[in-house]
C-alpha cells in the first residue's frame, strides 16, 4: 500500500488551543485522526509527524525517500522563510502537496510568499482541516495516473 508522510511544522502542535478565530478548534490529534480515516478510504497508509524544529523537518523529509510515495506538508511559518525546507523537498523527488488551514493569500503580505510552492505539485489552503483531506485526494489521484 502506498504510504504518505503528513508533516506539520512549528506551532501546529498548539492547534485547537489558541487563536480559534484563525485556526479553528480542531486539535492536531483530530487532524491526524481524520487523515488516517480518510487515507484508509483511499487505500493509502499515512504516517504523521510534527516538529517545531527546521532541521528535524528536513531530516523527516530526507528519511521519506524510499519509504513514502508522497508528502503532505504544512510547514507553518517556515513556508514563508525556509529555502532549506524547499531544497529538502526538491531533493527527495517525491510529490509534495503544500497545505494550510488558513487562506494565506487573504492574510498579511508576508504570508503570500511560499518557498514550498516552488517545489510542491500544488497548494491547498483556506479549508481548515479539510485542506489535508483534499491533499490526500490529490495524491491518491496522482498515484492512480502515474
Ligand atoms: O494556515 C496555516 O496552516 C499556516 O501554515 C499556519 C502557520 C502560519 O504561520 C502560516 O502562515 C499559515 C501558523 C501555525 C500556528 O498554529 C497555531 C495554532 C494555534 C495557536 C497558535 C498557533
Short mmCIF file of N, CA and C and ligand atoms in Angstrom, two decimals:
data_model
loop_
_atom_site.label_atom_id
_atom_site.label_comp_id
_atom_site.label_asym_id
_atom_site.label_seq_id
_atom_site.Cartn_x
_atom_site.Cartn_y
_atom_site.Cartn_z
N UNK A 1 0.86 -1.20 0.00
CA UNK A 1 0.00 0.00 0.00
C UNK A 1 0.89 1.25 0.00
N UNK A 2 0.51 2.21 -0.84
CA UNK A 2 1.33 3.45 -0.88
C UNK A 2 1.14 4.23 0.41
N UNK A 3 2.26 4.75 0.89
CA UNK A 3 2.24 5.49 2.15
C UNK A 3 2.53 6.98 1.91
N UNK A 4 1.88 7.81 2.70
CA UNK A 4 2.05 9.26 2.60
C UNK A 4 2.52 9.78 3.95
N UNK A 5 3.55 10.63 3.92
CA UNK A 5 4.02 11.28 5.14
C UNK A 5 3.32 12.63 5.28
N UNK A 6 2.65 12.82 6.42
CA UNK A 6 1.99 14.10 6.71
C UNK A 6 2.84 14.84 7.74
N UNK A 7 3.38 15.95 7.28
CA UNK A 7 4.37 16.66 8.09
C UNK A 7 3.81 18.01 8.52
N UNK A 8 3.83 18.27 9.81
CA UNK A 8 3.37 19.56 10.33
C UNK A 8 4.52 20.27 11.02
N UNK A 9 4.61 21.56 10.76
CA UNK A 9 5.73 22.35 11.27
C UNK A 9 5.42 23.13 12.53
N UNK A 10 6.17 24.20 12.75
CA UNK A 10 6.18 24.90 14.04
C UNK A 10 4.83 25.45 14.48
N UNK A 11 4.57 25.23 15.74
CA UNK A 11 3.38 25.74 16.46
C UNK A 11 2.09 25.00 16.12
N UNK A 12 2.14 24.11 15.16
CA UNK A 12 0.89 23.41 14.81
C UNK A 12 0.49 22.42 15.90
N UNK A 13 1.40 22.11 16.81
CA UNK A 13 1.04 21.30 17.99
C UNK A 13 0.06 22.05 18.89
N UNK A 14 -0.04 23.38 18.70
CA UNK A 14 -0.94 24.20 19.54
C UNK A 14 -2.36 24.30 18.97
N UNK A 15 -2.55 23.69 17.83
CA UNK A 15 -3.84 23.77 17.14
C UNK A 15 -5.00 23.41 18.08
N UNK A 16 -6.03 24.24 18.01
CA UNK A 16 -7.22 23.96 18.82
C UNK A 16 -7.14 24.51 20.23
N UNK A 17 -5.97 25.03 20.60
CA UNK A 17 -5.83 25.52 21.98
C UNK A 17 -5.79 27.04 22.04
N UNK A 18 -5.35 27.70 20.93
CA UNK A 18 -5.27 29.17 20.87
C UNK A 18 -5.68 29.65 19.48
N UNK A 19 -6.00 30.93 19.38
CA UNK A 19 -6.40 31.57 18.11
C UNK A 19 -7.45 30.75 17.34
N UNK A 20 -8.54 30.31 18.02
CA UNK A 20 -9.56 29.52 17.30
C UNK A 20 -10.22 30.31 16.18
N UNK A 21 -10.21 31.67 16.28
CA UNK A 21 -10.83 32.50 15.23
C UNK A 21 -10.05 32.38 13.91
N UNK A 22 -8.77 32.03 13.98
CA UNK A 22 -7.95 31.88 12.77
C UNK A 22 -7.86 30.41 12.37
N UNK A 23 -7.58 29.54 13.34
CA UNK A 23 -7.24 28.15 13.02
C UNK A 23 -8.30 27.13 13.43
N UNK A 24 -9.40 27.59 14.02
CA UNK A 24 -10.46 26.67 14.41
C UNK A 24 -10.18 25.99 15.74
N UNK A 25 -11.08 25.06 16.11
CA UNK A 25 -10.96 24.39 17.41
C UNK A 25 -10.48 22.95 17.29
N UNK A 26 -10.20 22.55 16.07
CA UNK A 26 -9.72 21.18 15.83
C UNK A 26 -8.28 21.06 16.31
N UNK A 27 -7.98 20.03 17.04
CA UNK A 27 -6.60 19.83 17.52
C UNK A 27 -5.79 19.09 16.46
N UNK A 28 -4.47 19.10 16.64
CA UNK A 28 -3.62 18.37 15.69
C UNK A 28 -3.94 16.87 15.74
N UNK A 29 -4.23 16.36 16.92
CA UNK A 29 -4.59 14.93 17.04
C UNK A 29 -5.86 14.65 16.23
N UNK A 30 -6.82 15.59 16.27
CA UNK A 30 -8.06 15.43 15.47
C UNK A 30 -7.73 15.40 13.98
N UNK A 31 -6.87 16.34 13.55
CA UNK A 31 -6.49 16.41 12.13
C UNK A 31 -5.84 15.09 11.71
N UNK A 32 -4.94 14.61 12.55
CA UNK A 32 -4.22 13.37 12.20
C UNK A 32 -5.17 12.18 12.14
N UNK A 33 -6.14 12.15 13.06
CA UNK A 33 -7.12 11.04 13.06
C UNK A 33 -7.98 11.11 11.80
N UNK A 34 -8.40 12.33 11.41
CA UNK A 34 -9.20 12.47 10.19
C UNK A 34 -8.40 12.03 8.98
N UNK A 35 -7.11 12.38 8.96
CA UNK A 35 -6.25 11.99 7.82
C UNK A 35 -6.14 10.47 7.75
N UNK A 36 -5.97 9.83 8.90
CA UNK A 36 -5.82 8.37 8.92
C UNK A 36 -7.11 7.71 8.41
N UNK A 37 -8.27 8.22 8.86
CA UNK A 37 -9.55 7.64 8.43
C UNK A 37 -9.77 7.86 6.93
N UNK A 38 -9.44 9.06 6.46
CA UNK A 38 -9.63 9.38 5.04
C UNK A 38 -8.68 8.56 4.18
N UNK A 39 -7.45 8.43 4.64
CA UNK A 39 -6.44 7.66 3.88
C UNK A 39 -6.89 6.21 3.73
N UNK A 40 -7.48 5.68 4.78
CA UNK A 40 -7.94 4.29 4.72
C UNK A 40 -8.96 4.11 3.60
N UNK A 41 -9.88 5.10 3.49
CA UNK A 41 -10.90 5.03 2.43
C UNK A 41 -10.25 5.10 1.04
N UNK A 42 -9.12 5.82 0.96
CA UNK A 42 -8.43 5.98 -0.33
C UNK A 42 -7.46 4.84 -0.61
N UNK A 43 -7.32 3.93 0.36
CA UNK A 43 -6.37 2.83 0.19
C UNK A 43 -4.92 3.26 0.35
N UNK A 44 -4.71 4.29 1.19
CA UNK A 44 -3.35 4.77 1.46
C UNK A 44 -3.00 4.54 2.93
N UNK A 45 -1.72 4.41 3.19
CA UNK A 45 -1.21 4.43 4.57
C UNK A 45 -0.75 5.85 4.87
N UNK A 46 -0.88 6.29 6.10
CA UNK A 46 -0.30 7.59 6.46
C UNK A 46 0.56 7.48 7.71
N UNK A 47 1.59 8.30 7.73
CA UNK A 47 2.40 8.48 8.93
C UNK A 47 2.41 9.99 9.20
N UNK A 48 2.10 10.37 10.44
CA UNK A 48 2.02 11.80 10.77
C UNK A 48 3.15 12.20 11.71
N UNK A 49 3.78 13.33 11.40
CA UNK A 49 4.88 13.83 12.23
C UNK A 49 4.74 15.34 12.38
N UNK A 50 5.08 15.84 13.56
CA UNK A 50 5.11 17.29 13.77
C UNK A 50 6.41 17.65 14.46
N UNK A 51 7.00 18.77 14.03
CA UNK A 51 8.17 19.27 14.75
C UNK A 51 8.18 20.79 14.71
N UNK A 52 8.74 21.36 15.78
CA UNK A 52 8.91 22.81 15.83
C UNK A 52 10.29 23.21 15.31
N UNK A 53 11.07 22.24 14.86
CA UNK A 53 12.47 22.48 14.50
C UNK A 53 12.72 22.26 13.01
N UNK A 54 13.31 23.23 12.38
CA UNK A 54 13.53 23.18 10.93
C UNK A 54 14.37 21.96 10.54
N UNK A 55 15.45 21.71 11.28
CA UNK A 55 16.35 20.59 10.96
C UNK A 55 15.64 19.25 11.08
N UNK A 56 14.78 19.13 12.09
CA UNK A 56 14.04 17.86 12.28
C UNK A 56 13.08 17.64 11.12
N UNK A 57 12.48 18.73 10.63
CA UNK A 57 11.57 18.60 9.47
C UNK A 57 12.36 18.18 8.24
N UNK A 58 13.53 18.75 8.08
CA UNK A 58 14.39 18.38 6.93
C UNK A 58 14.80 16.91 7.04
N UNK A 59 15.18 16.48 8.23
CA UNK A 59 15.55 15.06 8.42
C UNK A 59 14.38 14.15 8.07
N UNK A 60 13.17 14.54 8.48
CA UNK A 60 11.99 13.70 8.19
C UNK A 60 11.74 13.63 6.68
N UNK A 61 11.96 14.74 5.99
CA UNK A 61 11.77 14.75 4.52
C UNK A 61 12.81 13.84 3.87
N UNK A 62 14.06 13.95 4.29
CA UNK A 62 15.11 13.08 3.72
C UNK A 62 14.78 11.61 3.96
N UNK A 63 14.31 11.29 5.15
CA UNK A 63 14.03 9.89 5.52
C UNK A 63 12.82 9.34 4.77
N UNK A 64 12.02 10.23 4.18
CA UNK A 64 10.80 9.78 3.46
C UNK A 64 11.15 9.08 2.16
N UNK A 65 12.32 9.41 1.61
CA UNK A 65 12.68 8.84 0.30
C UNK A 65 12.80 7.31 0.41
N UNK A 66 12.12 6.62 -0.49
CA UNK A 66 12.18 5.15 -0.48
C UNK A 66 11.21 4.51 0.51
N UNK A 67 10.56 5.33 1.33
CA UNK A 67 9.61 4.81 2.34
C UNK A 67 8.18 5.24 1.98
N UNK A 68 8.04 6.52 1.65
CA UNK A 68 6.73 7.07 1.35
C UNK A 68 6.63 7.42 -0.14
N UNK A 69 5.38 7.39 -0.62
CA UNK A 69 5.16 7.71 -2.03
C UNK A 69 4.89 9.19 -2.26
N UNK A 70 4.59 9.93 -1.19
CA UNK A 70 4.30 11.35 -1.34
C UNK A 70 4.28 12.04 0.02
N UNK A 71 4.20 13.37 -0.04
CA UNK A 71 4.25 14.18 1.18
C UNK A 71 3.08 15.16 1.20
N UNK A 72 2.52 15.35 2.39
CA UNK A 72 1.57 16.44 2.62
C UNK A 72 2.25 17.31 3.68
N UNK A 73 2.50 18.57 3.34
CA UNK A 73 3.29 19.40 4.25
C UNK A 73 2.58 20.70 4.60
N UNK A 74 2.38 20.91 5.91
CA UNK A 74 2.05 22.23 6.41
C UNK A 74 3.28 22.68 7.20
N UNK A 75 4.11 23.48 6.56
CA UNK A 75 5.37 23.88 7.19
C UNK A 75 5.21 25.08 8.12
N UNK A 76 3.94 25.49 8.38
CA UNK A 76 3.71 26.64 9.26
C UNK A 76 4.47 27.84 8.73
N UNK A 77 5.04 28.62 9.63
CA UNK A 77 5.73 29.86 9.22
C UNK A 77 6.99 29.59 8.40
N UNK A 78 7.55 28.38 8.47
CA UNK A 78 8.73 28.07 7.64
C UNK A 78 8.39 28.09 6.14
N UNK A 79 7.10 27.93 5.84
CA UNK A 79 6.64 28.06 4.45
C UNK A 79 7.18 29.33 3.81
N UNK A 80 7.16 30.41 4.61
CA UNK A 80 7.43 31.75 4.08
C UNK A 80 8.90 32.14 4.18
N UNK A 81 9.71 31.29 4.79
CA UNK A 81 11.10 31.69 5.08
C UNK A 81 12.15 30.67 4.66
N UNK A 82 11.77 29.39 4.57
CA UNK A 82 12.82 28.36 4.56
C UNK A 82 13.20 27.84 3.17
N UNK A 83 14.32 28.33 2.68
CA UNK A 83 14.89 27.80 1.45
C UNK A 83 15.40 26.37 1.72
N UNK A 84 15.84 26.13 2.96
CA UNK A 84 16.36 24.79 3.31
C UNK A 84 15.26 23.73 3.20
N UNK A 85 14.07 24.05 3.64
CA UNK A 85 12.95 23.09 3.52
C UNK A 85 12.59 22.88 2.05
N UNK A 86 12.58 23.97 1.30
CA UNK A 86 12.30 23.87 -0.14
C UNK A 86 13.33 22.95 -0.80
N UNK A 87 14.60 23.14 -0.48
CA UNK A 87 15.65 22.30 -1.07
C UNK A 87 15.47 20.83 -0.66
N UNK A 88 15.08 20.60 0.59
CA UNK A 88 14.88 19.22 1.06
C UNK A 88 13.76 18.55 0.26
N UNK A 89 12.67 19.26 0.07
CA UNK A 89 11.55 18.68 -0.69
C UNK A 89 11.99 18.40 -2.12
N UNK A 90 12.69 19.33 -2.72
CA UNK A 90 13.16 19.12 -4.10
C UNK A 90 14.11 17.92 -4.17
N UNK A 91 14.92 17.74 -3.15
CA UNK A 91 15.96 16.71 -3.19
C UNK A 91 15.39 15.28 -3.18
N UNK A 92 14.23 15.08 -2.54
CA UNK A 92 13.72 13.70 -2.42
C UNK A 92 12.89 13.26 -3.63
N UNK A 93 12.56 14.24 -4.48
CA UNK A 93 11.82 13.92 -5.72
C UNK A 93 10.55 13.12 -5.47
N UNK A 94 9.82 13.48 -4.39
CA UNK A 94 8.52 12.88 -4.10
C UNK A 94 7.45 13.94 -4.34
N UNK A 95 6.26 13.55 -4.84
CA UNK A 95 5.22 14.56 -4.98
C UNK A 95 4.81 15.11 -3.61
N UNK A 96 4.86 16.42 -3.48
CA UNK A 96 4.52 17.05 -2.20
C UNK A 96 3.36 18.01 -2.42
N UNK A 97 2.35 17.90 -1.57
CA UNK A 97 1.24 18.86 -1.60
C UNK A 97 1.38 19.76 -0.38
N UNK A 98 1.44 21.05 -0.65
CA UNK A 98 1.55 22.05 0.42
C UNK A 98 0.14 22.36 0.93
N UNK A 99 -0.06 22.31 2.23
CA UNK A 99 -1.38 22.64 2.79
C UNK A 99 -1.28 23.73 3.85
N UNK A 100 -2.37 24.47 3.96
CA UNK A 100 -2.53 25.44 5.05
C UNK A 100 -3.98 25.43 5.49
N UNK A 101 -4.16 25.59 6.79
CA UNK A 101 -5.51 25.69 7.33
C UNK A 101 -6.18 26.98 6.87
N UNK A 102 -5.43 28.06 6.97
CA UNK A 102 -5.98 29.38 6.62
C UNK A 102 -5.66 29.72 5.17
N UNK A 103 -6.38 30.69 4.64
CA UNK A 103 -6.09 31.17 3.28
C UNK A 103 -4.95 32.19 3.39
N UNK A 104 -3.74 31.71 3.17
CA UNK A 104 -2.55 32.57 3.38
C UNK A 104 -2.56 33.78 2.44
N UNK A 105 -3.28 33.69 1.32
CA UNK A 105 -3.31 34.80 0.35
C UNK A 105 -4.25 35.91 0.78
N UNK A 106 -5.11 35.62 1.74
CA UNK A 106 -6.05 36.63 2.25
C UNK A 106 -5.53 37.24 3.55
N UNK A 107 -4.30 36.89 3.94
CA UNK A 107 -3.75 37.36 5.22
C UNK A 107 -2.62 38.38 4.98
N UNK A 108 -1.74 38.55 5.93
CA UNK A 108 -0.65 39.53 5.80
C UNK A 108 0.21 39.22 4.57
N UNK A 109 0.80 40.26 4.02
CA UNK A 109 1.56 40.09 2.78
C UNK A 109 2.72 39.09 2.93
N UNK A 110 3.34 39.05 4.11
CA UNK A 110 4.49 38.14 4.27
C UNK A 110 4.06 36.67 4.17
N UNK A 111 2.75 36.42 4.34
CA UNK A 111 2.28 35.02 4.20
C UNK A 111 1.93 34.67 2.75
N UNK A 112 1.98 35.65 1.86
CA UNK A 112 1.64 35.37 0.46
C UNK A 112 2.77 34.65 -0.26
N UNK A 113 3.99 34.79 0.30
CA UNK A 113 5.16 34.13 -0.30
C UNK A 113 5.28 32.72 0.26
N UNK A 114 5.46 31.74 -0.65
CA UNK A 114 5.73 30.37 -0.20
C UNK A 114 6.89 29.79 -1.00
N UNK A 115 7.98 29.52 -0.31
CA UNK A 115 9.10 28.83 -0.97
C UNK A 115 8.69 27.41 -1.36
N UNK A 116 7.85 26.79 -0.52
CA UNK A 116 7.46 25.39 -0.79
C UNK A 116 6.67 25.26 -2.09
N UNK A 117 5.91 26.29 -2.43
CA UNK A 117 5.11 26.22 -3.66
C UNK A 117 5.96 26.02 -4.91
N UNK A 118 7.21 26.45 -4.82
CA UNK A 118 8.10 26.33 -5.98
C UNK A 118 8.46 24.87 -6.28
N UNK A 119 8.32 24.01 -5.27
CA UNK A 119 8.70 22.60 -5.46
C UNK A 119 7.54 21.63 -5.21
N UNK A 120 6.43 22.17 -4.73
CA UNK A 120 5.25 21.31 -4.48
C UNK A 120 4.50 21.08 -5.79
N UNK A 121 3.76 19.97 -5.86
CA UNK A 121 2.92 19.76 -7.05
C UNK A 121 1.71 20.71 -7.01
N UNK A 122 1.33 21.14 -5.82
CA UNK A 122 0.24 22.11 -5.70
C UNK A 122 0.08 22.57 -4.27
N UNK A 123 -0.77 23.59 -4.11
CA UNK A 123 -1.02 24.16 -2.78
C UNK A 123 -2.52 24.17 -2.51
N UNK A 124 -2.91 23.74 -1.31
CA UNK A 124 -4.32 23.80 -0.91
C UNK A 124 -4.38 24.60 0.40
N UNK A 125 -5.14 25.67 0.41
CA UNK A 125 -5.18 26.49 1.63
C UNK A 125 -6.57 27.07 1.83
N UNK A 126 -6.91 27.29 3.09
CA UNK A 126 -8.13 28.02 3.39
C UNK A 126 -9.32 27.16 3.78
N UNK A 127 -9.13 25.86 3.81
CA UNK A 127 -10.27 24.97 4.08
C UNK A 127 -10.18 24.31 5.46
N UNK A 128 -9.38 24.89 6.35
CA UNK A 128 -9.23 24.29 7.67
C UNK A 128 -8.67 22.89 7.57
N UNK A 129 -9.11 22.01 8.47
CA UNK A 129 -8.60 20.63 8.49
C UNK A 129 -8.90 19.89 7.18
N UNK A 130 -9.95 20.36 6.49
CA UNK A 130 -10.33 19.74 5.20
C UNK A 130 -9.20 19.88 4.17
N UNK A 131 -8.35 20.90 4.31
CA UNK A 131 -7.23 21.08 3.37
C UNK A 131 -6.37 19.81 3.30
N UNK A 132 -6.17 19.17 4.44
CA UNK A 132 -5.33 17.96 4.49
C UNK A 132 -5.98 16.81 3.72
N UNK A 133 -7.31 16.71 3.87
CA UNK A 133 -8.02 15.61 3.21
C UNK A 133 -8.02 15.82 1.70
N UNK A 134 -8.14 17.08 1.29
CA UNK A 134 -8.08 17.40 -0.14
C UNK A 134 -6.69 17.08 -0.70
N UNK A 135 -5.68 17.31 0.10
CA UNK A 135 -4.31 16.99 -0.33
C UNK A 135 -4.14 15.48 -0.51
N UNK A 136 -4.74 14.71 0.41
CA UNK A 136 -4.68 13.24 0.27
C UNK A 136 -5.42 12.80 -1.00
N UNK A 137 -6.58 13.42 -1.28
CA UNK A 137 -7.32 13.11 -2.52
C UNK A 137 -6.42 13.39 -3.73
N UNK A 138 -5.75 14.52 -3.71
CA UNK A 138 -4.90 14.91 -4.85
C UNK A 138 -3.77 13.90 -5.05
N UNK A 139 -3.16 13.47 -3.95
CA UNK A 139 -2.07 12.49 -4.08
C UNK A 139 -2.59 11.14 -4.55
N UNK A 140 -3.75 10.72 -3.99
CA UNK A 140 -4.33 9.42 -4.38
C UNK A 140 -4.60 9.43 -5.88
N UNK A 141 -5.15 10.54 -6.37
CA UNK A 141 -5.43 10.64 -7.81
C UNK A 141 -4.13 10.56 -8.59
N UNK A 142 -3.12 11.27 -8.13
CA UNK A 142 -1.83 11.27 -8.82
C UNK A 142 -1.23 9.86 -8.87
N UNK A 143 -1.36 9.12 -7.76
CA UNK A 143 -0.79 7.76 -7.73
C UNK A 143 -1.50 6.85 -8.75
N UNK A 144 -2.81 7.09 -8.95
CA UNK A 144 -3.55 6.20 -9.88
C UNK A 144 -3.18 6.50 -11.34
N UNK A 145 -2.75 7.73 -11.62
CA UNK A 145 -2.46 8.06 -13.03
C UNK A 145 -0.99 7.92 -13.36
N UNK A 146 -0.14 7.68 -12.33
CA UNK A 146 1.30 7.58 -12.64
C UNK A 146 1.85 6.18 -12.35
O1 LIG B 1 -2.71 28.37 7.88
C1 LIG B 1 -1.78 27.60 8.12
O2 LIG B 1 -1.91 26.38 8.16
C2 LIG B 1 -0.39 28.16 8.45
O3 LIG B 1 0.59 27.28 7.89
C3 LIG B 1 -0.29 28.19 9.95
C4 LIG B 1 1.01 28.85 10.45
C5 LIG B 1 1.21 30.21 9.79
O4 LIG B 1 2.45 30.75 10.19
C6 LIG B 1 1.15 30.12 8.28
O5 LIG B 1 1.29 31.42 7.76
C7 LIG B 1 -0.18 29.54 7.84
C8 LIG B 1 0.96 29.05 11.96
C9 LIG B 1 0.70 27.82 12.73
C10 LIG B 1 0.49 28.24 14.14
O6 LIG B 1 -0.57 27.48 14.64
C11 LIG B 1 -1.13 27.88 15.79
C12 LIG B 1 -2.24 27.20 16.17
C13 LIG B 1 -2.88 27.54 17.32
C14 LIG B 1 -2.40 28.57 18.10
C15 LIG B 1 -1.28 29.25 17.72
C16 LIG B 1 -0.63 28.91 16.56
#
